[in-house]
Coordinates of C-alpha atoms in Angstrom, one line a residue:
Chain J
M1 CA -102.4 123.9 -139.1
G2 CA -99.3 122.7 -138.2
E3 CA -97.8 119.5 -136.4
A4 CA -96.1 119.0 -133.7
I5 CA -92.8 117.2 -134.1
V6 CA -91.0 116.1 -130.1
V7 CA -87.8 114.8 -131.1
T8 CA -86.0 112.8 -127.9
S9 CA -83.9 110.0 -126.6
G10 CA -83.8 110.0 -123.5
K11 CA -79.9 108.9 -123.5
G12 CA -77.5 111.6 -123.6
G13 CA -75.3 112.8 -127.0
V14 CA -77.2 110.0 -129.6
G15 CA -77.7 113.7 -132.0
K16 CA -81.5 114.6 -131.3
T17 CA -80.1 118.0 -131.2
T18 CA -78.8 117.7 -134.9
S19 CA -81.5 115.5 -135.6
S20 CA -83.9 118.4 -135.3
A21 CA -81.2 120.7 -136.5
N22 CA -80.4 119.1 -140.0
I23 CA -84.8 117.7 -139.9
G24 CA -85.9 121.1 -139.3
T25 CA -83.4 122.3 -143.0
A26 CA -84.6 119.1 -145.1
L27 CA -88.3 120.0 -143.9
A28 CA -86.9 123.6 -144.6
L29 CA -85.5 122.3 -147.9
L30 CA -88.5 120.7 -149.5
G31 CA -90.8 124.6 -149.5
K32 CA -92.4 123.3 -145.7
K33 CA -92.0 126.5 -142.9
V34 CA -90.5 125.2 -139.7
C35 CA -89.4 126.0 -136.3
M36 CA -87.0 124.7 -134.5
V37 CA -88.7 124.9 -131.1
D38 CA -85.3 124.3 -128.1
T39 CA -86.8 123.3 -124.7
D40 CA -83.3 122.3 -123.4
I41 CA -82.8 125.5 -120.5
G42 CA -79.8 125.7 -119.9
L43 CA -78.0 123.6 -122.0
R44 CA -79.0 124.9 -125.0
N45 CA -77.0 124.2 -128.3
L46 CA -79.5 124.3 -131.3
D47 CA -78.6 128.0 -131.8
V48 CA -75.0 126.7 -132.2
V49 CA -75.8 124.1 -134.3
M50 CA -77.5 126.4 -136.4
G51 CA -74.8 128.9 -135.9
L52 CA -77.6 131.6 -135.3
E53 CA -76.1 131.8 -131.1
N54 CA -75.1 135.3 -132.7
R55 CA -78.7 136.9 -133.8
I56 CA -80.8 135.3 -129.6
I57 CA -82.3 138.6 -127.6
F58 CA -85.4 136.2 -126.3
D59 CA -85.5 133.6 -125.8
V60 CA -87.6 130.7 -124.8
V61 CA -88.6 131.6 -121.8
D62 CA -88.8 135.2 -122.0
V63 CA -91.9 134.3 -124.4
A64 CA -93.7 132.4 -120.9
T65 CA -93.2 134.6 -118.9
G66 CA -94.9 137.2 -120.8
T67 CA -91.5 139.7 -120.8
C68 CA -92.0 139.4 -124.9
R69 CA -93.7 138.2 -128.2
L70 CA -93.3 135.1 -129.4
E71 CA -92.2 137.0 -132.9
Q72 CA -90.0 138.6 -131.5
A73 CA -88.3 135.9 -129.3
L74 CA -88.7 133.3 -133.4
I75 CA -85.2 133.8 -134.7
K76 CA -84.7 133.4 -138.8
D77 CA -82.4 131.0 -140.4
K78 CA -79.3 132.9 -142.0
R79 CA -80.0 130.0 -145.4
F80 CA -83.8 130.0 -145.6
E81 CA -87.2 132.1 -144.8
T82 CA -89.3 129.4 -144.5
L83 CA -87.3 128.3 -141.5
S84 CA -87.4 129.4 -137.5
L85 CA -85.4 128.8 -134.0
L86 CA -86.8 129.6 -130.9
P87 CA -83.8 129.5 -128.9
A88 CA -83.8 128.2 -125.5
A89 CA -82.7 129.9 -122.6
Q90 CA -79.4 129.2 -120.6
T91 CA -78.9 131.4 -117.6
K92 CA -82.8 131.0 -116.4
D93 CA -84.2 127.9 -114.0
K94 CA -85.2 124.9 -115.7
L95 CA -88.1 125.2 -113.6
A96 CA -89.6 128.5 -116.0
L97 CA -90.7 126.3 -118.2
K98 CA -94.2 125.3 -117.3
E99 CA -96.9 122.8 -119.7
D100 CA -99.3 125.0 -120.5
A101 CA -97.1 128.0 -120.9
M102 CA -95.4 124.7 -123.5
H103 CA -99.1 124.3 -124.8
K104 CA -99.9 128.4 -125.5
I105 CA -96.6 128.3 -127.0
I106 CA -96.4 125.1 -129.7
D107 CA -100.0 126.1 -130.7
Q108 CA -99.4 129.4 -131.2
L109 CA -96.7 128.4 -133.3
K110 CA -98.9 125.5 -135.0
E111 CA -100.4 128.4 -136.5
Q112 CA -98.4 130.0 -138.5
F113 CA -95.9 127.1 -140.3
D114 CA -96.0 123.7 -140.6
Y115 CA -94.2 121.5 -139.0
V116 CA -93.0 122.9 -135.7
I117 CA -89.8 120.5 -133.6
I118 CA -89.2 120.4 -131.2
D119 CA -85.4 119.7 -129.2
C120 CA -85.8 118.0 -126.0
P121 CA -83.6 118.1 -123.1
A122 CA -81.6 114.4 -121.9
G123 CA -83.3 112.9 -119.3
I124 CA -87.6 111.7 -118.6
E125 CA -87.7 114.9 -115.8
H126 CA -89.1 117.4 -116.0
G127 CA -87.6 119.0 -119.0
F128 CA -88.4 116.4 -121.2
R129 CA -92.5 116.2 -119.6
V130 CA -92.6 120.3 -120.9
A131 CA -90.9 119.2 -124.1
I132 CA -93.6 116.3 -124.3
T133 CA -96.3 117.7 -123.4
A134 CA -97.9 119.3 -127.0
A135 CA -96.3 117.2 -129.3
D136 CA -98.2 115.6 -131.7
K137 CA -96.0 113.3 -132.8
A138 CA -92.8 111.8 -131.8
I139 CA -89.8 110.3 -132.9
V140 CA -87.1 108.7 -131.3
V141 CA -83.1 109.1 -131.6
T142 CA -81.2 105.8 -130.4
T143 CA -77.2 105.2 -131.6
P144 CA -76.4 101.2 -132.6
E145 CA -75.5 100.3 -128.6
Q146 CA -77.4 98.4 -125.9
A147 CA -77.1 101.8 -123.2
A148 CA -79.1 103.9 -125.9
V149 CA -81.9 101.7 -126.6
R150 CA -82.7 101.0 -123.5
D151 CA -83.4 104.4 -122.7
A152 CA -84.8 104.8 -125.5
D153 CA -87.1 101.7 -124.3
R154 CA -87.9 104.2 -121.9
V155 CA -88.7 107.6 -122.9
I156 CA -91.3 105.2 -126.1
G157 CA -92.6 103.9 -123.0
L158 CA -93.6 107.0 -121.4
L159 CA -94.6 108.5 -124.6
E160 CA -96.9 105.5 -124.9
Q161 CA -98.2 108.0 -121.4
Q162 CA -99.0 110.5 -122.7
Q163 CA -101.0 109.5 -125.9
I164 CA -98.3 110.0 -128.3
P165 CA -99.2 107.7 -131.2
S166 CA -96.3 105.4 -131.7
P167 CA -93.3 107.3 -132.1
K168 CA -91.0 106.9 -135.2
L169 CA -87.0 105.3 -134.6
I170 CA -84.3 106.8 -135.8
V171 CA -80.8 104.6 -135.6
N172 CA -78.5 106.9 -135.7
R173 CA -75.1 106.9 -136.3
I174 CA -75.1 103.3 -137.7
R175 CA -70.6 102.4 -138.3
P176 CA -71.4 99.5 -141.8
T177 CA -68.3 97.8 -141.4
M178 CA -69.2 97.2 -138.0
V179 CA -72.5 96.2 -138.2
K180 CA -71.3 93.1 -140.9
N181 CA -68.8 92.7 -139.1
G182 CA -71.5 91.9 -136.4
D183 CA -69.9 94.3 -133.6
M184 CA -72.0 96.7 -133.3
L185 CA -76.7 95.7 -132.6
D186 CA -78.1 95.1 -136.4
I187 CA -80.9 97.0 -137.0
D188 CA -83.0 94.6 -137.3
D189 CA -82.3 93.5 -132.9
I190 CA -82.9 97.7 -132.9
I191 CA -87.0 97.4 -134.5
S192 CA -87.5 93.8 -132.6
I193 CA -86.5 95.0 -129.2
L194 CA -88.2 98.5 -129.6
S195 CA -91.3 96.8 -131.9
L196 CA -91.6 100.7 -133.6
D197 CA -92.2 102.1 -136.7
L198 CA -88.3 102.7 -138.8
L199 CA -88.2 106.5 -139.6
G200 CA -84.3 106.7 -140.9
I201 CA -81.3 105.6 -140.6
V202 CA -77.9 107.3 -140.8
P203 CA -74.7 106.7 -141.0
D204 CA -71.6 107.6 -139.2
D205 CA -70.4 111.0 -141.0
E206 CA -67.1 112.8 -140.2
H207 CA -69.1 115.1 -142.2
V208 CA -71.2 116.2 -139.5
I209 CA -68.6 116.8 -136.2
R210 CA -66.9 119.5 -139.2
A211 CA -70.8 121.3 -140.1
A212 CA -71.6 121.0 -136.1
N213 CA -69.1 122.8 -136.0
K214 CA -68.6 125.6 -138.8
G215 CA -73.2 125.9 -137.1
E216 CA -73.7 124.7 -141.2
P217 CA -76.5 121.8 -140.7
T218 CA -75.2 118.7 -142.3
V219 CA -78.5 118.6 -144.5
M220 CA -76.5 121.4 -146.7
R221 CA -74.1 118.9 -148.3
P222 CA -75.8 116.9 -150.8
D223 CA -72.4 114.3 -151.2
S224 CA -72.7 113.2 -147.4
P225 CA -74.6 110.3 -146.0
A226 CA -76.2 111.3 -143.2
S227 CA -77.5 113.9 -145.6
M228 CA -78.8 111.6 -147.5
G229 CA -80.1 110.4 -145.0
Y230 CA -81.6 113.1 -142.6
R231 CA -82.8 114.0 -146.5
N232 CA -85.0 110.3 -147.0
I233 CA -85.7 110.8 -143.0
A234 CA -87.7 114.2 -144.4
R235 CA -89.2 113.6 -147.1
R236 CA -90.8 110.4 -145.3
I237 CA -92.4 112.6 -142.6
I238 CA -94.0 115.3 -145.0
G239 CA -95.6 111.6 -147.1
D240 CA -93.1 110.6 -149.5
P241 CA -92.7 106.4 -149.3
V242 CA -88.6 106.8 -149.3
P243 CA -87.2 103.2 -149.6
L244 CA -83.9 102.6 -146.9
M245 CA -80.3 102.8 -147.9
T246 CA -78.8 100.9 -148.2
L247 CA -75.1 101.1 -146.0
Q248 CA -72.1 101.0 -148.1
V249 CA -69.0 99.1 -147.0
D250 CA -66.5 101.6 -147.2
E251 CA -63.9 99.5 -149.5
G252 CA -61.4 102.4 -148.6
G253 CA -60.2 104.6 -151.3
F254 CA -58.6 103.4 -155.4
F255 CA -55.1 103.5 -153.8
Q256 CA -55.7 101.4 -150.0
K257 CA -58.1 98.9 -153.3
M258 CA -54.5 99.2 -154.9
K259 CA -53.2 97.8 -151.6
K260 CA -54.5 95.3 -150.2
W261 CA -53.8 94.0 -154.1
M262 CA -50.5 94.5 -153.8
G263 CA -50.2 92.9 -150.4
R264 CA -53.1 90.4 -151.0
R265 CA -49.8 89.3 -153.8
Chain A
M1 CA -112.4 61.6 -108.3
G2 CA -113.3 59.7 -112.2
R3 CA -115.4 57.6 -109.7
S4 CA -117.9 57.9 -112.8
V5 CA -115.6 55.1 -114.3
R6 CA -116.6 52.5 -112.5
S7 CA -120.4 51.8 -113.6
I8 CA -118.9 51.9 -117.7
Q9 CA -116.6 49.3 -116.2
K10 CA -118.6 47.1 -114.7
N11 CA -120.6 46.2 -118.1
V12 CA -117.5 46.4 -119.8
S13 CA -116.3 42.0 -120.3
E14 CA -112.4 43.0 -121.2
L15 CA -109.7 43.2 -118.9
V16 CA -108.1 46.5 -120.5
T17 CA -110.4 48.7 -121.7
V18 CA -108.9 52.0 -123.9
K19 CA -110.5 55.7 -122.9
G20 CA -109.7 59.0 -125.0
I21 CA -109.7 61.5 -122.6
R22 CA -109.3 65.1 -121.8
H23 CA -105.7 64.5 -120.9
G24 CA -104.3 61.4 -122.2
L25 CA -105.8 58.2 -122.6
L26 CA -107.7 56.4 -119.7
F27 CA -107.1 52.4 -119.0
V28 CA -109.4 50.8 -117.4
L29 CA -108.3 48.3 -116.4
S30 CA -110.8 44.9 -114.9
D31 CA -110.3 44.5 -110.3
Q32 CA -112.0 41.7 -110.7
A33 CA -109.7 39.3 -112.9
D34 CA -107.0 38.0 -111.9
F35 CA -104.1 41.1 -111.8
A36 CA -101.7 38.9 -114.0
E37 CA -103.6 39.0 -116.9
V38 CA -104.3 42.3 -117.4
I39 CA -100.8 43.3 -117.4
K40 CA -100.3 40.7 -119.8
E41 CA -103.7 42.0 -121.7
L42 CA -102.4 45.2 -120.9
G43 CA -98.8 44.4 -123.3
R44 CA -100.9 43.4 -125.2
K45 CA -103.1 46.2 -126.5
I46 CA -99.8 48.9 -125.6
P47 CA -98.2 47.4 -129.3
T48 CA -101.7 47.8 -131.0
S49 CA -103.3 50.7 -130.1
L50 CA -100.7 53.4 -129.9
S51 CA -97.5 52.0 -131.6
N52 CA -98.8 54.5 -135.1
L53 CA -99.3 57.4 -131.9
E54 CA -96.3 59.7 -132.8
A55 CA -97.9 62.8 -130.3
K56 CA -96.9 63.2 -127.1
V57 CA -99.2 61.1 -124.8
T58 CA -100.2 60.8 -120.7
V59 CA -102.2 57.2 -119.7
Y60 CA -104.3 56.5 -116.6
F61 CA -105.6 53.7 -115.4
D62 CA -108.4 53.7 -114.0
T63 CA -108.2 50.7 -111.6
G64 CA -111.3 50.4 -109.4
E65 CA -111.6 48.9 -106.4
R66 CA -108.0 47.0 -106.5
E67 CA -105.0 48.8 -104.5
L68 CA -101.5 49.1 -106.6
G69 CA -99.1 48.6 -104.9
D70 CA -95.9 49.3 -105.5
D71 CA -94.8 45.6 -107.6
A72 CA -97.2 46.3 -109.5
K73 CA -96.3 49.8 -111.1
Q74 CA -93.4 49.0 -111.7
A75 CA -95.1 46.0 -113.3
I76 CA -97.2 48.1 -115.2
Y77 CA -94.3 51.2 -115.5
A78 CA -92.8 48.6 -117.6
L79 CA -94.3 47.6 -120.2
F80 CA -94.4 51.4 -121.4
E81 CA -91.0 52.0 -121.4
D82 CA -90.2 51.7 -124.7
H83 CA -92.3 53.7 -125.7
K84 CA -90.8 56.6 -125.3
N85 CA -94.4 59.4 -126.4
L86 CA -96.1 58.0 -123.3
T87 CA -96.1 58.9 -120.0
I88 CA -98.0 57.7 -116.8
G89 CA -100.0 60.6 -115.0
G90 CA -101.9 58.8 -112.3
Y91 CA -103.1 55.8 -111.3
E92 CA -106.1 57.5 -109.7
G93 CA -108.7 56.8 -112.7
S94 CA -109.0 60.5 -115.0
P95 CA -107.6 64.0 -113.5
S96 CA -109.7 66.0 -111.6
P97 CA -109.2 69.0 -113.4
L98 CA -109.0 71.7 -110.8
V99 CA -110.9 74.5 -109.0
V100 CA -108.2 77.2 -109.7
K101 CA -110.9 80.1 -110.7
A102 CA -110.8 81.7 -107.9
K103 CA -108.2 84.7 -109.2
E104 CA -108.6 86.3 -112.1
P105 CA -105.3 86.1 -115.3
Y106 CA -104.2 90.0 -115.4
V107 CA -103.7 89.3 -119.6
F108 CA -101.4 92.8 -120.3
K109 CA -101.8 93.4 -124.3
G110 CA -98.8 95.1 -125.6
T111 CA -94.6 95.9 -124.7
V112 CA -94.0 96.1 -121.6
R113 CA -91.5 98.4 -122.0
S114 CA -88.2 99.6 -120.1
G115 CA -88.9 101.3 -115.3
M116 CA -92.6 99.7 -116.5
V117 CA -93.8 97.4 -113.7
I118 CA -96.6 94.6 -113.9
E119 CA -97.7 93.5 -109.8
H120 CA -100.7 91.4 -110.2
D121 CA -102.4 88.7 -108.0
G122 CA -102.6 85.6 -109.1
D123 CA -101.1 85.4 -112.9
V124 CA -100.3 87.1 -115.6
V125 CA -100.4 87.1 -118.8
I126 CA -98.1 90.0 -121.6
L127 CA -99.7 89.6 -125.4
G128 CA -96.3 91.2 -126.4
D129 CA -92.4 92.0 -125.1
V130 CA -91.4 92.5 -122.1
N131 CA -88.0 94.4 -122.3
P132 CA -84.6 94.2 -120.7
G133 CA -85.4 96.7 -117.5
A134 CA -89.2 96.2 -117.4
Q135 CA -90.1 93.8 -114.9
V136 CA -93.7 91.4 -113.4
I137 CA -94.6 90.2 -109.7
A138 CA -97.2 87.5 -110.0
S139 CA -98.5 86.1 -107.8
G140 CA -99.6 83.3 -109.5
D141 CA -97.9 82.1 -113.2
I142 CA -96.2 84.6 -115.9
Y143 CA -96.8 83.6 -119.8
V144 CA -95.4 86.2 -122.7
M145 CA -96.8 85.4 -125.7
G146 CA -94.0 87.4 -127.5
H147 CA -90.0 87.3 -126.7
L148 CA -89.4 87.2 -121.9
R149 CA -86.3 90.1 -122.1
G150 CA -86.5 91.4 -118.3
S151 CA -87.1 90.1 -115.1
T152 CA -90.5 88.3 -113.5
H153 CA -90.9 87.2 -110.6
A154 CA -93.7 85.0 -111.2
G155 CA -95.1 82.7 -107.2
A156 CA -93.7 85.8 -105.9
T157 CA -96.2 85.2 -102.4
G158 CA -94.3 82.0 -101.9
N159 CA -96.1 79.9 -104.6
H160 CA -93.4 77.5 -105.6
K161 CA -95.4 75.7 -108.7
A162 CA -95.3 79.0 -109.9
V163 CA -93.9 78.6 -113.4
I164 CA -92.8 81.6 -115.6
A165 CA -93.3 80.7 -120.3
A166 CA -92.3 82.4 -123.2
C167 CA -92.4 82.0 -126.7
Y168 CA -88.9 83.3 -126.4
F169 CA -87.2 83.2 -123.6
S170 CA -84.0 85.2 -122.4
P171 CA -84.5 87.1 -119.0
I172 CA -82.4 88.7 -117.9
Q173 CA -83.2 88.0 -114.5
I174 CA -86.1 84.8 -113.2
R175 CA -87.3 84.1 -109.8
I176 CA -90.2 81.9 -108.9
A177 CA -90.9 81.7 -104.8
H178 CA -87.6 82.9 -103.3
V179 CA -85.4 81.1 -106.3
L180 CA -83.4 83.2 -108.2
S181 CA -81.8 82.7 -111.4
R182 CA -80.4 85.1 -113.5
G183 CA -79.5 85.1 -117.6
P184 CA -76.2 83.7 -118.6
D185 CA -74.1 86.7 -118.8
V186 CA -72.3 85.6 -123.1
K187 CA -75.6 86.7 -125.3
A188 CA -77.4 83.4 -126.4
S189 CA -79.8 83.5 -128.9
A190 CA -83.5 83.0 -127.9
A191 CA -84.5 79.9 -127.1
E192 CA -88.2 78.8 -128.6
M193 CA -91.2 78.2 -126.1
E194 CA -89.2 77.4 -123.3
F195 CA -90.7 78.0 -119.6
A196 CA -88.5 78.1 -115.0
Y197 CA -89.6 76.4 -112.9
L198 CA -88.7 74.3 -109.8
N199 CA -87.7 71.6 -109.6
G200 CA -87.1 71.1 -105.4
E201 CA -84.7 74.1 -104.3
Q202 CA -83.1 75.1 -108.2
M203 CA -84.5 76.7 -110.8
A204 CA -85.4 74.5 -114.0
I205 CA -85.7 75.4 -117.7
E206 CA -87.4 72.4 -119.8
Q207 CA -89.1 72.7 -123.5
L208 CA -93.4 74.5 -123.6
A209 CA -94.0 71.0 -124.4
Y210 CA -93.4 69.3 -121.9
L211 CA -95.4 72.1 -119.0
G212 CA -98.5 69.8 -119.1
Q213 CA -96.0 66.4 -116.4
H214 CA -94.6 69.6 -114.7
R215 CA -97.5 71.7 -113.7
A216 CA -100.8 69.0 -113.8
H217 CA -102.4 72.7 -112.7
V218 CA -101.2 74.5 -115.4
A219 CA -102.4 71.0 -117.9
S220 CA -105.9 70.9 -116.2
F221 CA -106.1 75.2 -116.3
V222 CA -105.6 76.3 -119.7
R223 CA -108.6 72.9 -120.9
L224 CA -111.3 74.1 -117.7

């Protein structure tokens, strides 16, 4: 029996889909059987980030309404045998997916997979409620911005109402230089406001955008800082105690340092 | 109201007797002797008995049958001026505990998060933080045993005596009765152990240690 984890944030654009894709892939890298479920009906994009868009035939609404069997809608990842995706519907109505149908699908998936990662839509309306209804655990993604932290706080309150025990926190898109200069919210500040356990931090990384456009999750590249962040998060999910990564302030390359040194003279 | 003390006083021949009470110190002043004598004795008693006290103490006076005029009160006040740790609480004997048991306080354990509203007829105690976007509304006082960052409204039904207290005090907006006050626009670090109360029509913030002085009902309530 697997575990269903919902990835949510409240605010849009903080990296729910990117986090879902990367956590899912990183768990598959660790040899786990993982299924990712996109519940953002009408605005699906987990399939795009994973580069599996061209393989969609059926979607989650088709399964819910009984148009097809669950196995028919599942898409096998092109890189990992153990990784699957259940895509969202793009053309159907948001209300087409009901809470009891979602329960049934997730329960079925939990029998086949070790981890079911549910990518939640932005907002706190119907789509959000359906996405969290069947989750055993929750991961709240936020960025070091006041607005994102406020929304995360609201979402945590709603998760607690749903009896989802102690959600875990991911602070995404941290810029070490800005945090160091005090221009960005400190990780400690965020934790003290939200009073949650920190699951991991992900530094801001250009490679994430490049990878998403190529349809390849960032974790596939071991040399990117964001990839390290997500790999650590995946290891913590399976129960490995990994120390928190230290943020390194980017001093620039050799030539930049050289220039600085020259300029100082 | 504190009249039980009188029986003791009758047996005591001294001009001034100092007694420790729950609320601070009670000076029992003889109502038989000449008042000038009593004042002189009081002046002698204060330094010897209180010079080594460092904590803030509220003192009360029991004058028995004697009615104190403004001059007499001035004379007593003058004696206490040099003792900054002493404040005069009243001249009518030891304060009687108010009966404020009528409404049970509501105790909330956990973080009050954005979007949550806590409303209660009576006092509210939050054992946790109140985050921005959350609202706590009480007809009585509000005590936050954590970080107050959200909005709170104490004395919502018009109680001017209500207070809002927090261990870390940095609210977005506070209201007491119909008076509204907003937090500073510039981010300041949270003040520790403070409370807000109404000074006339003005919102005032003070160290939590002075809560008993400004709001006697709180002091006696807390010690009930």
